[in-house]
Amino acid sequence: MISIMVPALNEEGPLKDVVLEIIKVSSLNDINVEIIIVNDGSTDSTGKIAEKLKSDYSSVKVIHNSRNLGLGKCFEKVIISAQGDKLLTVPGDGDMSSIDLALMLNNAYKADMVFLYFLNKEMRGRFRNVLSTLYNSLFFIFFSIYVQYINGPCVLPIKKLRELDLYSDRFSIAAEMAVKLLHSGCTYYEISGYMQKGADGSTAVSFKNLFEVCTSFIRLVVEIKLTGRNKYNKPPERIQ
């Protein structure tokens, strides 16, 4: 079974459609999933909508955070409670298309980790693309990781995630998990897709997030190269 985390912060508009699309796509492709909505301290009707979905569909579970904790803390809670053997995150703002979702689900067992990268990078604009290129280049230089989109959607092995010590509170959690898993001996496979526009106002770019990304990267370098070098000493292995 594949566990699908849907993190949601004030996503009362798109949340229901996102969850119903996951149910539809997984059903059409005959894939068993559990959907875990994480209401990360929303101040709108996100929590009520999540509870209604839970009551209507047996595959839906809900975790409520009383305040906004960040994506990293949401992952920690889901990793503990998930019943599946694989974990995929589908943002609550609806920026993953049904086509890409089907690709991820159908290829979930191609390798330990299955990454999705986007071909239509123009959707993110010049500034976001510059940041993304710089970010990926740093992971190539420091960790010898050749993944197209280190911070992008990825199917992850839950059992191996539970063996990791994770520290990132916000968006850099994706890269932290990827680096640690890849250097723990996990294999990986990559799929290309096309990004679709999420809900208005949804963005990962803010001063707080950028600061957290920088501090988390420095901590990750220290851990991989120094304090945890005996644990994270395996080269990433690509599956063709």
Coordinates of N, CA and C in Angstrom, one line a residue:
M1 N 0.8 -1.2 0.0 CA 0.0 0.0 0.0 C 0.9 1.3 0.0
I2 N 0.4 2.3 -0.7 CA 1.1 3.5 -0.8 C 0.4 4.6 0.1
S3 N 1.1 5.2 1.0 CA 0.5 6.2 1.9 C 0.8 7.6 1.2
I4 N -0.3 8.4 1.1 CA -0.2 9.7 0.4 C -0.4 10.8 1.4
M5 N 0.6 11.6 1.7 CA 0.4 12.7 2.6 C -0.1 13.9 1.8
V6 N -1.1 14.6 2.3 CA -1.6 15.8 1.7 C -1.4 16.9 2.8
P7 N -0.3 17.6 2.8 CA -0.2 18.7 3.7 C -1.0 19.9 3.3
A8 N -1.7 20.5 4.2 CA -2.7 21.6 3.9 C -2.6 22.7 4.9
L9 N -2.3 23.9 4.5 CA -2.3 25.1 5.3 C -3.2 26.1 4.6
N10 N -4.4 26.3 5.2 CA -5.4 27.2 4.6 C -5.7 26.9 3.1
E11 N -6.0 25.6 2.9 CA -6.3 25.2 1.5 C -7.8 24.8 1.4
E12 N -8.7 25.6 1.9 CA -10.1 25.2 1.9 C -10.7 25.2 0.5
G13 N -10.0 25.9 -0.4 CA -10.5 25.9 -1.8 C -10.2 24.7 -2.6
P14 N -8.9 24.3 -2.7 CA -8.6 23.1 -3.5 C -8.6 21.8 -2.8
L15 N -8.6 21.7 -1.5 CA -8.3 20.5 -0.8 C -9.2 19.3 -1.2
K16 N -10.5 19.6 -1.2 CA -11.5 18.5 -1.6 C -11.2 18.0 -2.9
D17 N -11.0 18.8 -3.9 CA -10.7 18.4 -5.3 C -9.4 17.6 -5.3
V18 N -8.4 18.0 -4.6 CA -7.1 17.3 -4.6 C -7.3 15.8 -4.1
V19 N -8.0 15.7 -3.0 CA -8.3 14.4 -2.4 C -9.1 13.5 -3.3
L20 N -10.2 14.1 -3.8 CA -11.0 13.3 -4.7 C -10.3 12.9 -6.0
E21 N -9.4 13.7 -6.4 CA -8.5 13.3 -7.6 C -7.6 12.1 -7.2
I22 N -7.0 12.2 -6.0 CA -6.2 11.0 -5.6 C -7.0 9.8 -5.6
I23 N -8.2 9.8 -5.0 CA -9.1 8.7 -4.9 C -9.4 8.1 -6.3
K24 N -9.7 9.0 -7.2 CA -10.1 8.7 -8.6 C -8.9 8.0 -9.3
V25 N -7.7 8.7 -9.3 CA -6.6 8.2 -10.0 C -6.1 6.8 -9.4
S26 N -6.1 6.7 -8.1 CA -5.7 5.4 -7.5 C -6.7 4.3 -7.8
S27 N -7.9 4.6 -7.9 CA -9.0 3.6 -8.2 C -8.8 3.2 -9.7
L28 N -8.7 4.1 -10.6 CA -8.6 3.8 -12.0 C -7.3 3.0 -12.3
N29 N -6.3 3.1 -11.5 CA -5.0 2.4 -11.7 C -4.9 1.2 -10.8
D30 N -6.0 0.9 -10.0 CA -6.1 -0.3 -9.2 C -4.9 -0.3 -8.2
I31 N -4.7 0.8 -7.5 CA -3.6 0.9 -6.6 C -4.2 1.2 -5.2
N32 N -3.8 0.5 -4.2 CA -4.3 0.6 -2.8 C -3.5 1.8 -2.1
V33 N -4.3 2.8 -1.7 CA -3.6 3.9 -1.0 C -4.4 4.2 0.3
E34 N -3.7 4.9 1.2 CA -4.3 5.6 2.3 C -3.9 7.1 2.1
I35 N -4.8 7.9 2.4 CA -4.6 9.4 2.2 C -4.6 10.0 3.6
I36 N -3.5 10.6 3.9 CA -3.3 11.3 5.2 C -3.3 12.8 5.1
I37 N -4.4 13.4 5.4 CA -4.4 14.9 5.3 C -3.8 15.5 6.6
V38 N -2.8 16.4 6.4 CA -2.3 17.0 7.6 C -2.7 18.5 7.6
N39 N -3.6 18.8 8.5 CA -4.1 20.2 8.6 C -3.1 20.9 9.5
D40 N -2.2 21.7 8.9 CA -1.0 22.3 9.6 C -1.4 23.6 10.2
G41 N -2.3 23.6 11.1 CA -2.7 24.9 11.8 C -3.5 25.9 11.0
S42 N -4.3 25.4 10.1 CA -5.1 26.3 9.2 C -6.0 27.1 10.1
T43 N -6.3 28.3 9.6 CA -7.2 29.2 10.3 C -8.5 29.4 9.5
D44 N -8.6 28.7 8.3 CA -9.9 28.7 7.5 C -10.6 27.4 7.8
S45 N -11.4 27.0 6.8 CA -12.2 25.8 6.9 C -11.5 24.5 6.5
T46 N -10.2 24.5 6.4 CA -9.5 23.3 5.9 C -9.7 22.1 6.9
G47 N -9.7 22.4 8.2 CA -9.9 21.3 9.1 C -11.3 20.6 9.0
K48 N -12.3 21.4 8.8 CA -13.7 20.9 8.7 C -13.8 20.1 7.4
I49 N -13.2 20.6 6.3 CA -13.3 19.9 5.0 C -12.6 18.6 5.1
A50 N -11.4 18.6 5.8 CA -10.6 17.3 6.0 C -11.5 16.3 6.8
E51 N -12.1 16.7 7.8 CA -12.9 15.8 8.6 C -14.1 15.3 7.8
K52 N -14.7 16.1 7.0 CA -15.8 15.6 6.2 C -15.3 14.6 5.2
L53 N -14.2 14.8 4.6 CA -13.6 13.8 3.7 C -13.3 12.5 4.4
K54 N -12.8 12.6 5.6 CA -12.5 11.4 6.4 C -13.8 10.6 6.7
S55 N -14.9 11.3 7.0 CA -16.2 10.6 7.3 C -16.8 10.0 6.0
D56 N -16.5 10.6 4.8 CA -17.0 10.1 3.6 C -16.2 9.0 3.0
Y57 N -14.9 8.9 3.2 CA -14.1 7.9 2.6 C -13.2 7.2 3.6
S58 N -13.3 5.9 3.6 CA -12.5 5.1 4.6 C -11.0 5.2 4.4
S59 N -10.6 5.5 3.2 CA -9.1 5.6 2.9 C -8.5 6.9 3.4
V60 N -9.3 7.8 3.9 CA -8.8 9.1 4.3 C -8.6 9.2 5.8
K61 N -7.5 9.6 6.3 CA -7.2 9.9 7.7 C -6.8 11.4 7.8
V62 N -6.9 11.9 9.0 CA -6.6 13.3 9.2 C -5.7 13.5 10.5
I63 N -4.7 14.3 10.3 CA -3.9 14.8 11.5 C -4.1 16.3 11.6
H64 N -4.4 16.8 12.7 CA -4.6 18.2 13.0 C -3.4 18.7 13.8
N65 N -2.7 19.7 13.4 CA -1.8 20.5 14.2 C -2.5 21.7 14.7
S66 N -2.4 21.9 16.0 CA -3.1 23.1 16.6 C -2.5 24.4 16.2
R67 N -1.3 24.4 15.7 CA -0.6 25.6 15.1 C 0.3 25.1 14.0
N68 N 0.7 26.1 13.2 CA 1.5 25.8 12.0 C 2.9 25.3 12.5
L69 N 3.2 24.0 12.2 CA 4.5 23.5 12.6 C 5.5 23.4 11.5
G70 N 5.0 23.4 10.2 CA 5.9 23.3 9.1 C 5.9 21.9 8.5
L71 N 6.4 21.8 7.2 CA 6.3 20.5 6.5 C 7.2 19.4 7.2
G72 N 8.3 19.8 7.7 CA 9.2 18.8 8.4 C 8.5 18.1 9.5
K73 N 7.8 18.8 10.4 CA 7.1 18.2 11.5 C 5.9 17.4 11.0
C74 N 5.3 17.9 9.9 CA 4.2 17.1 9.3 C 4.7 15.7 8.9
F75 N 5.8 15.7 8.2 CA 6.4 14.4 7.8 C 6.7 13.5 8.9
E76 N 7.2 14.1 10.0 CA 7.5 13.2 11.2 C 6.3 12.5 11.7
K77 N 5.2 13.2 11.8 CA 3.9 12.6 12.3 C 3.4 11.5 11.3
V78 N 3.5 11.8 10.0 CA 3.0 10.9 9.0 C 3.9 9.6 8.9
I79 N 5.2 9.8 9.0 CA 6.1 8.6 9.0 C 5.8 7.7 10.1
I80 N 5.5 8.2 11.3 CA 5.1 7.4 12.4 C 3.8 6.6 12.2
S81 N 2.8 7.3 11.7 CA 1.4 6.7 11.6 C 1.1 6.0 10.3
A82 N 1.9 6.2 9.3 CA 1.5 5.6 8.0 C 1.5 4.1 8.0
Q83 N 0.5 3.5 7.3 CA 0.4 2.1 7.3 C 1.0 1.5 6.0
G84 N 1.4 2.3 5.0 CA 1.9 1.8 3.8 C 3.4 1.5 3.8
D85 N 3.9 1.0 2.8 CA 5.4 0.7 2.7 C 6.1 1.8 1.9
K86 N 5.3 2.6 1.2 CA 5.8 3.7 0.4 C 5.1 5.0 0.8
L87 N 5.7 6.2 0.7 CA 5.1 7.4 1.0 C 5.3 8.4 -0.1
L88 N 4.2 9.1 -0.5 CA 4.2 10.1 -1.5 C 3.5 11.3 -1.0
T89 N 4.0 12.5 -1.3 CA 3.4 13.7 -0.8 C 2.7 14.4 -2.0
V90 N 1.4 14.7 -1.9 CA 0.7 15.5 -2.9 C 0.2 16.8 -2.2
P91 N 0.8 17.9 -2.7 CA 0.4 19.2 -2.0 C -1.1 19.5 -2.0
G92 N -1.5 20.1 -0.9 CA -3.0 20.4 -0.8 C -3.4 21.5 -1.7
D93 N -2.4 22.2 -2.3 CA -2.8 23.4 -3.2 C -3.1 22.9 -4.6
G94 N -2.9 21.6 -4.9 CA -3.3 21.1 -6.2 C -2.3 21.4 -7.4
D95 N -1.0 21.4 -7.1 CA -0.1 21.7 -8.2 C 0.5 20.4 -8.8
M96 N 0.0 19.2 -8.4 CA 0.4 18.0 -9.1 C -0.8 17.5 -9.9
S97 N -0.5 17.3 -11.2 CA -1.6 16.9 -12.2 C -1.9 15.4 -12.0
S98 N -3.1 15.1 -12.4 CA -3.5 13.7 -12.3 C -2.6 12.7 -13.2
I99 N -2.1 13.3 -14.3 CA -1.2 12.5 -15.1 C 0.1 12.1 -14.3
D100 N 0.7 13.2 -13.7 CA 1.9 13.0 -12.9 C 1.6 12.1 -11.7
L101 N 0.5 12.2 -11.1 CA 0.1 11.4 -10.0 C 0.1 9.9 -10.4
A102 N -0.6 9.7 -11.5 CA -0.7 8.3 -12.0 C 0.7 7.7 -12.3
L103 N 1.6 8.5 -12.9 CA 2.9 8.1 -13.2 C 3.7 7.7 -11.9
M104 N 3.5 8.5 -10.9 CA 4.2 8.3 -9.6 C 3.7 7.0 -9.0
L105 N 2.4 6.8 -9.0 CA 1.8 5.6 -8.4 C 2.2 4.3 -9.1
N106 N 2.1 4.4 -10.4 CA 2.4 3.2 -11.3 C 3.9 2.8 -11.3
N107 N 4.8 3.8 -10.9 CA 6.2 3.5 -10.9 C 6.8 3.5 -9.5
A108 N 5.9 3.4 -8.5 CA 6.4 3.6 -7.1 C 7.4 2.5 -6.7
Y109 N 7.3 1.4 -7.4 CA 8.2 0.3 -6.9 C 9.3 0.0 -7.9
K110 N 9.6 1.0 -8.8 CA 10.7 0.8 -9.7 C 12.0 0.8 -9.0
A111 N 12.1 1.5 -7.9 CA 13.3 1.7 -7.1 C 12.9 2.0 -5.7
D112 N 13.9 2.1 -4.8 CA 13.5 2.5 -3.4 C 12.9 3.9 -3.4
M113 N 13.4 4.8 -4.2 CA 12.9 6.2 -4.3 C 12.6 6.5 -5.8
V114 N 11.5 7.2 -6.0 CA 11.1 7.5 -7.4 C 10.9 9.1 -7.4
F115 N 11.7 9.8 -8.1 CA 11.6 11.2 -8.2 C 10.8 11.7 -9.4
L116 N 10.1 12.8 -9.3 CA 9.5 13.5 -10.4 C 10.1 14.8 -10.6
Y117 N 10.5 15.1 -11.8 CA 11.0 16.4 -12.2 C 10.2 17.0 -13.3
F118 N 10.1 18.3 -13.4 CA 9.2 19.0 -14.3 C 10.0 19.5 -15.6
L119 N 9.3 19.3 -16.7 CA 9.9 19.8 -18.0 C 9.5 21.3 -18.3
N120 N 8.4 21.7 -17.8 CA 7.9 23.0 -18.1 C 8.3 24.0 -16.9
K121 N 9.6 24.2 -16.8 CA 10.2 25.0 -15.8 C 9.8 26.5 -15.8
E122 N 9.3 26.9 -17.0 CA 8.9 28.3 -17.1 C 7.7 28.6 -16.2
M123 N 7.0 27.6 -15.8 CA 5.9 27.8 -14.9 C 6.3 28.5 -13.6
R124 N 7.6 28.3 -13.2 CA 8.1 28.8 -11.9 C 8.6 30.2 -12.0
G125 N 8.9 30.7 -13.2 CA 9.5 32.0 -13.4 C 11.0 32.0 -13.2
R126 N 11.6 33.1 -13.6 CA 13.1 33.2 -13.7 C 13.7 33.1 -12.3
F127 N 13.2 33.8 -11.3 CA 13.8 33.8 -10.0 C 13.8 32.4 -9.3
R128 N 12.6 31.8 -9.4 CA 12.5 30.4 -8.8 C 13.4 29.4 -9.6
N129 N 13.5 29.6 -10.9 CA 14.4 28.7 -11.6 C 15.9 28.9 -11.3
V130 N 16.3 30.2 -11.1 CA 17.7 30.4 -10.7 C 17.9 29.8 -9.3
L131 N 17.0 30.0 -8.4 CA 17.2 29.4 -7.0 C 17.3 27.9 -7.1
S132 N 16.4 27.3 -7.9 CA 16.3 25.8 -8.0 C 17.6 25.3 -8.7
T133 N 18.1 25.9 -9.7 CA 19.3 25.5 -10.4 C 20.5 25.6 -9.4
L134 N 20.6 26.7 -8.7 CA 21.7 26.9 -7.7 C 21.6 25.8 -6.6
Y135 N 20.4 25.6 -6.1 CA 20.2 24.6 -5.1 C 20.6 23.2 -5.5
N136 N 20.2 22.8 -6.7 CA 20.5 21.4 -7.2 C 22.0 21.3 -7.4
S137 N 22.6 22.4 -7.9 CA 24.1 22.4 -8.1 C 24.9 22.2 -6.8
L138 N 24.4 22.8 -5.7 CA 25.1 22.6 -4.5 C 25.0 21.1 -4.0
F139 N 23.9 20.4 -4.3 CA 23.8 19.0 -3.9 C 24.7 18.1 -4.8
F140 N 24.9 18.6 -6.0 CA 25.8 17.8 -6.9 C 27.3 18.0 -6.4
I141 N 27.6 19.3 -6.0 CA 29.0 19.6 -5.6 C 29.3 18.9 -4.3
F142 N 28.4 19.0 -3.3 CA 28.7 18.6 -2.0 C 28.4 17.1 -1.7
F143 N 27.4 16.6 -2.4 CA 27.0 15.2 -2.1 C 27.0 14.2 -3.3
S144 N 27.5 14.7 -4.5 CA 27.6 13.9 -5.7 C 26.2 13.3 -6.1
I145 N 25.2 14.1 -6.0 CA 23.8 13.6 -6.3 C 23.4 14.3 -7.6
Y146 N 23.0 13.4 -8.6 CA 22.7 13.9 -9.9 C 21.2 14.0 -10.2
V147 N 20.4 14.0 -9.2 CA 18.9 14.0 -9.3 C 18.5 15.3 -9.9
Q148 N 17.6 15.3 -10.9 CA 17.1 16.5 -11.6 C 16.5 17.5 -10.6
Y149 N 15.7 17.0 -9.7 CA 14.9 17.9 -8.8 C 14.9 17.4 -7.4
I150 N 16.0 17.7 -6.6 CA 16.2 17.1 -5.3 C 15.0 17.4 -4.3
N151 N 14.4 18.6 -4.5 CA 13.3 19.0 -3.6 C 11.9 18.7 -4.1
G152 N 11.9 18.0 -5.2 CA 10.6 17.7 -5.9 C 9.8 16.5 -5.3
P153 N 8.7 16.2 -5.9 CA 7.9 15.1 -5.4 C 8.7 13.8 -5.5
C154 N 8.5 12.9 -4.5 CA 9.3 11.7 -4.5 C 8.6 10.6 -3.7
V155 N 8.6 9.4 -4.3 CA 8.0 8.2 -3.5 C 9.2 7.7 -2.6
L156 N 8.9 7.6 -1.4 CA 9.9 7.3 -0.4 C 9.6 6.0 0.3
P157 N 10.7 5.2 0.7 CA 10.5 4.0 1.5 C 10.3 4.3 3.0
I158 N 9.1 3.9 3.5 CA 8.7 4.3 4.9 C 9.6 3.6 5.9
K159 N 9.9 2.3 5.7 CA 10.7 1.6 6.7 C 12.1 2.3 6.8
K160 N 12.7 2.7 5.7 CA 14.0 3.3 5.8 C 13.9 4.7 6.3
L161 N 12.8 5.4 6.1 CA 12.6 6.7 6.7 C 12.6 6.7 8.2
R162 N 12.0 5.6 8.7 CA 11.9 5.5 10.2 C 13.3 5.2 10.8
E163 N 14.3 4.9 10.0 CA 15.6 4.7 10.6 C 16.5 6.0 10.6
L164 N 15.9 7.1 10.0 CA 16.7 8.3 9.9 C 16.4 9.2 11.1
D165 N 17.4 10.0 11.4 CA 17.2 11.2 12.4 C 17.0 12.4 11.5
L166 N 15.8 13.0 11.6 CA 15.5 14.1 10.7 C 15.3 15.4 11.5
Y167 N 15.8 16.5 11.0 CA 15.9 17.8 11.8 C 15.2 19.0 11.1
S168 N 15.0 18.9 9.8 CA 14.4 20.1 9.1 C 13.0 20.3 9.5
D169 N 12.6 21.5 9.8 CA 11.2 21.8 10.2 C 10.3 22.2 9.0
R170 N 10.9 22.7 7.9 CA 10.1 23.2 6.8 C 10.4 22.5 5.5
F171 N 10.5 23.3 4.4 CA 10.6 22.8 3.1 C 11.9 22.0 2.8
S172 N 12.9 22.3 3.5 CA 14.2 21.6 3.3 C 14.1 20.1 3.8
I173 N 13.0 19.7 4.4 CA 12.9 18.3 4.8 C 13.0 17.3 3.6
A174 N 12.5 17.8 2.5 CA 12.5 16.9 1.3 C 13.9 16.6 0.9
A175 N 14.8 17.6 0.8 CA 16.2 17.4 0.4 C 16.9 16.6 1.5
E176 N 16.6 16.9 2.8 CA 17.3 16.2 3.8 C 17.0 14.7 3.7
M177 N 15.8 14.3 3.6 CA 15.4 12.9 3.4 C 16.0 12.3 2.2
A178 N 16.0 13.0 1.1 CA 16.6 12.4 -0.1 C 18.1 12.2 0.0
V179 N 18.8 13.1 0.5 CA 20.3 12.9 0.7 C 20.6 11.8 1.6
K180 N 19.9 11.7 2.7 CA 20.2 10.7 3.7 C 19.8 9.3 3.2
L181 N 18.7 9.2 2.5 CA 18.3 7.9 2.0 C 19.2 7.5 0.8
L182 N 19.6 8.4 0.0 CA 20.5 8.1 -1.2 C 21.8 7.6 -0.7
H183 N 22.4 8.3 0.4 CA 23.7 7.9 0.9 C 23.6 6.8 1.9
S184 N 22.4 6.2 2.1 CA 22.2 5.0 3.0 C 22.1 3.8 2.1
G185 N 22.2 3.9 0.8 CA 22.2 2.8 -0.1 C 20.9 2.6 -0.9
C186 N 20.0 3.6 -0.8 CA 18.8 3.5 -1.6 C 19.0 3.6 -3.1
T187 N 18.3 2.9 -3.9 CA 18.3 3.1 -5.3 C 17.2 4.2 -5.7
Y188 N 17.4 4.8 -6.9 CA 16.4 5.8 -7.3 C 16.2 5.7 -8.8
Y189 N 15.0 6.2 -9.1 CA 14.5 6.2 -10.5 C 13.8 7.6 -10.7
E190 N 13.9 8.1 -11.9 CA 13.4 9.5 -12.2 C 12.4 9.5 -13.3
I191 N 11.3 10.3 -13.1 CA 10.2 10.4 -14.1 C 10.1 11.9 -14.4
S192 N 9.9 12.2 -15.7 CA 9.6 13.6 -16.1 C 8.1 13.8 -16.2
G193 N 7.7 15.0 -15.8 CA 6.3 15.4 -15.9 C 6.1 16.9 -16.1
Y194 N 4.9 17.3 -16.0 CA 4.6 18.7 -16.2 C 3.8 19.3 -15.0
M195 N 4.4 20.4 -14.5 CA 3.8 21.1 -13.4 C 2.5 21.8 -13.8
Q196 N 1.5 21.8 -12.9 CA 0.3 22.6 -13.1 C 0.2 23.7 -12.0
K197 N -0.4 24.7 -12.3 CA -0.5 25.8 -11.4 C -1.3 25.4 -10.2
G198 N -0.8 25.7 -9.0 CA -1.5 25.4 -7.7 C -2.4 26.6 -7.4
A199 N -3.0 26.5 -6.2 CA -3.9 27.5 -5.8 C -3.2 28.9 -5.7
D200 N -4.0 30.0 -6.0 CA -3.4 31.3 -5.9 C -3.0 31.6 -4.4
G201 N -1.8 32.2 -4.4 CA -1.2 32.5 -3.1 C -0.4 31.4 -2.4
S202 N -0.4 30.2 -3.0 CA 0.5 29.2 -2.5 C 1.9 29.3 -3.0
T203 N 2.8 29.4 -2.2 CA 4.2 29.5 -2.6 C 5.2 29.0 -1.5
A204 N 6.3 28.5 -2.0 CA 7.3 28.0 -1.1 C 8.4 29.0 -0.8
V205 N 8.3 30.2 -1.5 CA 9.4 31.2 -1.4 C 9.0 32.2 -0.4
S206 N 9.7 32.3 0.7 CA 9.6 33.4 1.7 C 10.9 33.5 2.4
F207 N 11.1 34.6 3.1 CA 12.4 34.8 3.8 C 12.6 33.7 4.8
K208 N 11.5 33.4 5.6 CA 11.6 32.3 6.6 C 12.0 31.0 6.0
N209 N 11.4 30.6 4.9 CA 11.8 29.4 4.2 C 13.2 29.3 3.7
L210 N 13.6 30.5 3.1 CA 15.0 30.5 2.5 C 16.0 30.5 3.6
F211 N 15.7 31.1 4.7 CA 16.7 31.0 5.9 C 16.8 29.6 6.4
E212 N 15.6 28.9 6.5 CA 15.6 27.6 7.0 C 16.3 26.6 6.0
V213 N 16.2 26.9 4.7 CA 16.9 26.1 3.7 C 18.4 26.2 3.9
C214 N 18.9 27.4 4.1 CA 20.3 27.7 4.2 C 20.9 27.0 5.5
T215 N 20.2 27.2 6.6 CA 20.7 26.6 7.8 C 20.6 25.1 7.8
S216 N 19.6 24.6 7.2 CA 19.4 23.1 7.1 C 20.5 22.5 6.2
F217 N 20.8 23.2 5.1 CA 21.9 22.7 4.2 C 23.2 22.6 4.9
I218 N 23.6 23.7 5.7 CA 24.8 23.7 6.4 C 24.9 22.5 7.4
R219 N 23.8 22.3 8.1 CA 23.7 21.2 9.1 C 23.8 19.8 8.4
L220 N 23.2 19.7 7.2 CA 23.3 18.5 6.4 C 24.7 18.2 5.9
V221 N 25.4 19.2 5.5 CA 26.8 19.0 5.1 C 27.6 18.5 6.2
V222 N 27.5 19.1 7.4 CA 28.2 18.7 8.6 C 27.9 17.2 8.9
E223 N 26.6 16.9 8.9 CA 26.2 15.5 9.3 C 26.7 14.5 8.3
I224 N 26.5 14.8 7.0 CA 26.9 13.8 5.9 C 28.5 13.6 5.9
K225 N 29.1 14.8 5.9 CA 30.6 14.7 5.7 C 31.4 14.5 7.0
L226 N 30.8 14.8 8.2 CA 31.6 14.7 9.4 C 30.9 13.7 10.4
T227 N 29.9 14.2 11.1 CA 29.4 13.5 12.2 C 28.7 12.2 11.9
G228 N 28.2 12.1 10.7 CA 27.5 10.9 10.2 C 28.1 10.2 9.0
R229 N 29.4 10.4 8.8 CA 30.0 9.9 7.6 C 30.1 8.4 7.5
N230 N 30.1 7.8 8.7 CA 30.2 6.3 8.7 C 28.8 5.7 8.4
K231 N 27.8 6.4 8.6 CA 26.4 6.0 8.4 C 26.0 6.3 7.0
Y232 N 26.4 7.5 6.5 CA 25.9 7.9 5.1 C 27.1 7.9 4.2
N233 N 27.6 6.7 3.9 CA 28.9 6.6 3.1 C 28.7 5.8 1.8
K234 N 27.4 5.5 1.4 CA 27.2 4.8 0.2 C 26.8 5.7 -1.0
P235 N 27.4 5.4 -2.2 CA 27.0 6.2 -3.3 C 25.6 6.0 -3.8
P236 N 24.9 7.0 -4.3 CA 23.6 6.8 -4.9 C 23.6 5.9 -6.1
E237 N 22.6 5.1 -6.3 CA 22.5 4.1 -7.4 C 21.3 4.4 -8.2
R238 N 21.5 4.8 -9.5 CA 20.3 5.1 -10.3 C 19.8 3.8 -11.0
I239 N 18.5 3.6 -11.1 CA 17.9 2.5 -11.8 C 17.4 3.0 -13.1
Q240 N 17.9 2.4 -14.2 CA 17.5 2.9 -15.6 C 16.1 2.4 -16.0

